mmCIF file of C-alpha atoms in Angstrom:
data_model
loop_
_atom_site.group_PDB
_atom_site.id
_atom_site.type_symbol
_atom_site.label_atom_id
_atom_site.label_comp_id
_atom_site.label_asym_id
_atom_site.label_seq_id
_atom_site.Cartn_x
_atom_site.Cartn_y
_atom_site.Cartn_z
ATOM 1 C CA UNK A 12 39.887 145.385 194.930
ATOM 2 C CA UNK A 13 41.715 147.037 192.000
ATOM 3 C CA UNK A 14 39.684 146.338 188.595
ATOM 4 C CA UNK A 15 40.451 148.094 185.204
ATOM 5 C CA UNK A 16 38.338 147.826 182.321
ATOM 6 C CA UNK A 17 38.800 149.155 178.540
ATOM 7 C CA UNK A 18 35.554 149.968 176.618
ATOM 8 C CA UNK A 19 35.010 150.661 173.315
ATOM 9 C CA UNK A 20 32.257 151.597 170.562
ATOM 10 C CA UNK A 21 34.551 151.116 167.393
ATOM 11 C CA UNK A 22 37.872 149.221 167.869
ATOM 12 C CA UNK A 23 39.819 152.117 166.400
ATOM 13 C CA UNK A 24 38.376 155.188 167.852
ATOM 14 C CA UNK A 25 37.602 156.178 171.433
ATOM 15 C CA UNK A 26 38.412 153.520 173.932
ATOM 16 C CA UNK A 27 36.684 154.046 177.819
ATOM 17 C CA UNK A 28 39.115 153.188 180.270
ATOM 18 C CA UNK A 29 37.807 152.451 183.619
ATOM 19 C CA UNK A 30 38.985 151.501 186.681
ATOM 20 C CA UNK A 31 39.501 151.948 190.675
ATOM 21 C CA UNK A 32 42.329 154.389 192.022
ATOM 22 C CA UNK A 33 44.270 150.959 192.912
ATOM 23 C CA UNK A 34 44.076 149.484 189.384
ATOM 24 C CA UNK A 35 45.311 153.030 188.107
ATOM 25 C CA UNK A 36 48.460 152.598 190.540
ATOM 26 C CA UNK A 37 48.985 148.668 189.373
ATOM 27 C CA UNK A 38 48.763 150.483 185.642
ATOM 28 C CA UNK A 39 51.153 152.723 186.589
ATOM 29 C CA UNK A 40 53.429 150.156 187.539
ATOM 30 C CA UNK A 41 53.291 148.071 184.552
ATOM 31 C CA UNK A 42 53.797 151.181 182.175
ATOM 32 C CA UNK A 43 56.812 151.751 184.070
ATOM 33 C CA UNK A 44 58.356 148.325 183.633
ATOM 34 C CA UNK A 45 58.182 148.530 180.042
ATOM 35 C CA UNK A 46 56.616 145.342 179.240
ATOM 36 C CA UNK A 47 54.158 142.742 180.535
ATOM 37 C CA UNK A 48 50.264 142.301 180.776
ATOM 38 C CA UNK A 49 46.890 142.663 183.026
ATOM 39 C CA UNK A 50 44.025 141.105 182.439
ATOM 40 C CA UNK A 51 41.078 143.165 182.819
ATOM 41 C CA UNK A 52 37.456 143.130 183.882
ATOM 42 C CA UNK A 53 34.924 142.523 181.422
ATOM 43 C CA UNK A 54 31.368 144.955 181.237
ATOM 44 C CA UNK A 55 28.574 142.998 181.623
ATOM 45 C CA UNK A 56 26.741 145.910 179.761
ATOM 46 C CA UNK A 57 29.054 148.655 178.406
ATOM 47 C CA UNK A 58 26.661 151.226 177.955
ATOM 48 C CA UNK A 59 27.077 153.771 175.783
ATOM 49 C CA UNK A 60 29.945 151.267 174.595
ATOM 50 C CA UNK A 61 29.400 148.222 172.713
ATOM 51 C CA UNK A 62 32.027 146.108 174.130
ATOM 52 C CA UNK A 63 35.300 145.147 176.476
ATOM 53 C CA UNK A 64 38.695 144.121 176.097
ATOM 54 C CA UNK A 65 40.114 141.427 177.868
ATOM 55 C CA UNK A 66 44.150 142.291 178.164
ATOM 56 C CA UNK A 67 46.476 145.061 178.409
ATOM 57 C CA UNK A 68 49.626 144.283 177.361
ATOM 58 C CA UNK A 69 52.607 146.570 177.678
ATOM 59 C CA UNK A 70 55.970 146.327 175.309
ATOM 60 C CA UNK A 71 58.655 148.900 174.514
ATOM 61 C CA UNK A 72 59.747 150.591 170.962
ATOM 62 C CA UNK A 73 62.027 152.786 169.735
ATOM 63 C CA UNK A 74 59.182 155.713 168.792
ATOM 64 C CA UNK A 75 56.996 157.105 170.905
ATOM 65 C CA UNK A 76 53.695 155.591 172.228
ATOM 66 C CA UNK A 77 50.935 153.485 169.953
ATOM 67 C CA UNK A 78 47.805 152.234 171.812
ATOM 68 C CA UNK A 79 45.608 149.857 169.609
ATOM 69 C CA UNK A 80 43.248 147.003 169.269
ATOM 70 C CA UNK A 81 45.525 143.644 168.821
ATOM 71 C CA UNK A 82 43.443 140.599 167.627
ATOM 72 C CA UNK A 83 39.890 142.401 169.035
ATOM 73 C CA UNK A 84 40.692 141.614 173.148
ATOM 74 C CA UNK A 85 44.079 143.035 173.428
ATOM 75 C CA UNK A 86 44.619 146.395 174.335
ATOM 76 C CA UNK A 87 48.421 147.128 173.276
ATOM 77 C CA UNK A 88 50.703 150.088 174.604
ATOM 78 C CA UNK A 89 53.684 150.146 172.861
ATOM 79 C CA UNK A 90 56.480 153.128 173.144
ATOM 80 C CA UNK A 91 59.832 154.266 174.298
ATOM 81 C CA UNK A 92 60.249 154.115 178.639
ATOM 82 C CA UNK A 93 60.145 158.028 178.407
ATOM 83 C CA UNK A 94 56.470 158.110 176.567
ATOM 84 C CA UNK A 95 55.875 154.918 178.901
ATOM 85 C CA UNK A 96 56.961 156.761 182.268
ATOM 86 C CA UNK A 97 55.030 159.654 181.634
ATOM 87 C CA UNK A 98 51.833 157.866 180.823
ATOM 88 C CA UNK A 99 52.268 156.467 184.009
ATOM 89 C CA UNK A 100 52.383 159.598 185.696
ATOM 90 C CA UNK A 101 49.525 161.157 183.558
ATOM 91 C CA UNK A 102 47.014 158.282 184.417
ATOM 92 C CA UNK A 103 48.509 158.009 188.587
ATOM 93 C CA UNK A 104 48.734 161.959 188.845
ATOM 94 C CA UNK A 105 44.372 162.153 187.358
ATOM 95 C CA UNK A 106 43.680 158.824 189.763
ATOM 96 C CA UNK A 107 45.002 160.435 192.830
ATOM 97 C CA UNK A 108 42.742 163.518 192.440
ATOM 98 C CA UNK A 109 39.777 162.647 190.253
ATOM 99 C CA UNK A 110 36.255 163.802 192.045
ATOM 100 C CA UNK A 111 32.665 162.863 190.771
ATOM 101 C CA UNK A 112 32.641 162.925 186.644
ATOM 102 C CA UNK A 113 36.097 163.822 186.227
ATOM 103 C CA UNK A 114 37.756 162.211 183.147
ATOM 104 C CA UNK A 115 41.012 162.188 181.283
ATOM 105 C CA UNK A 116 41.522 162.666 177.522
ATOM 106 C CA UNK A 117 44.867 160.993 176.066
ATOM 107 C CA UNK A 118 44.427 162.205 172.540
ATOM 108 C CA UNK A 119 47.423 162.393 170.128
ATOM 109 C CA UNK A 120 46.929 166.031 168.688
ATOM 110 C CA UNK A 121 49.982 167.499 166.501
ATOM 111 C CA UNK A 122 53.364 167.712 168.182
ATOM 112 C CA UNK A 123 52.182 165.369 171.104
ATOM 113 C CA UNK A 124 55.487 164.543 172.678
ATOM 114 C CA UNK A 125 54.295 161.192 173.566
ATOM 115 C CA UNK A 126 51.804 160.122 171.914
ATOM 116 C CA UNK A 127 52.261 158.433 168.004
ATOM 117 C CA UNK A 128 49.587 159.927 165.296
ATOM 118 C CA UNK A 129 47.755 156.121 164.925
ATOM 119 C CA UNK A 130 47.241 155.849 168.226
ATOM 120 C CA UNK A 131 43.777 155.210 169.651
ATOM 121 C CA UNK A 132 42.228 157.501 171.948
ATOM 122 C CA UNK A 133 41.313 156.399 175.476
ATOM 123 C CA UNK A 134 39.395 158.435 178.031
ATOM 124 C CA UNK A 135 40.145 157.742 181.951
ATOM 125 C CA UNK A 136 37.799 157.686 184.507
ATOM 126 C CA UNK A 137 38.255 156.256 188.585
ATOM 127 C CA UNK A 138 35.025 154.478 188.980
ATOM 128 C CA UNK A 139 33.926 154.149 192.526
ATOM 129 C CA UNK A 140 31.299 151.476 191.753
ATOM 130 C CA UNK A 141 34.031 149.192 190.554
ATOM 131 C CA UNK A 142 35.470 148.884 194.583
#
């Protein structure tokens, strides 16, 4: 089963994303086309979150990648197919060989070659318990 879930404690800070190795690769896929949606799981309790999205949606720009909150459900990833592509690879690459409490940080931090200053920050972990 390949489930992906985005958590959050404040719609504009620190989002949780969550999800099997399989959802990671269907993720990965998506990025890559450059536009289109998932729906995702929903947390029954988020713990230490407060909340889930519902969607990911996926559209291309001109600039370089901005992940926000759209409408409170919507997680949005909009950027270039270079920022896109190597998203992709960033999130597949930590999927394939994430053990116990590893995580991923995709923070924009000055000079980030992909990443747009207003974007939100997510943090990627492969859950096992969502199989």
């Amino acid at each position: 089963m390949t489930v992906l879930m985005i958590l959050y404690g404040d719609l504009n800070g620190e989002m949780g994303l969550d999800g099997t190795v399989g959802s990671f690769v269907a993720l990965g896929q998506l990025l890559r086309r450059g536009s289109g949606d998932m729906d995702l799981a929903t947390a029954d309790d988020p713990y230490p979150y407060v909340g889930s999205l519902s969607r990911i949606t996926v559209r291309q720009s001109n600039r370089k990648i901005v992940m926000r909150v759209v409408d409170g459900k919507d997680f949005e990833v909009c950027g270039n197919m270079d920022s896109l592509r190597q998203l992709a690879r960033n999130i597949e690459n930590f999927a394939a060989s994430a053990y116990g409490k590893d995580h991923l940080h995709v923070d924009y931090h000055p000079d980030h070659w992909y990443l747009e200053e207003e974007s939100v920050s997510l943090v990627v972990r492969v859950d096992p318990a969502l199989e």
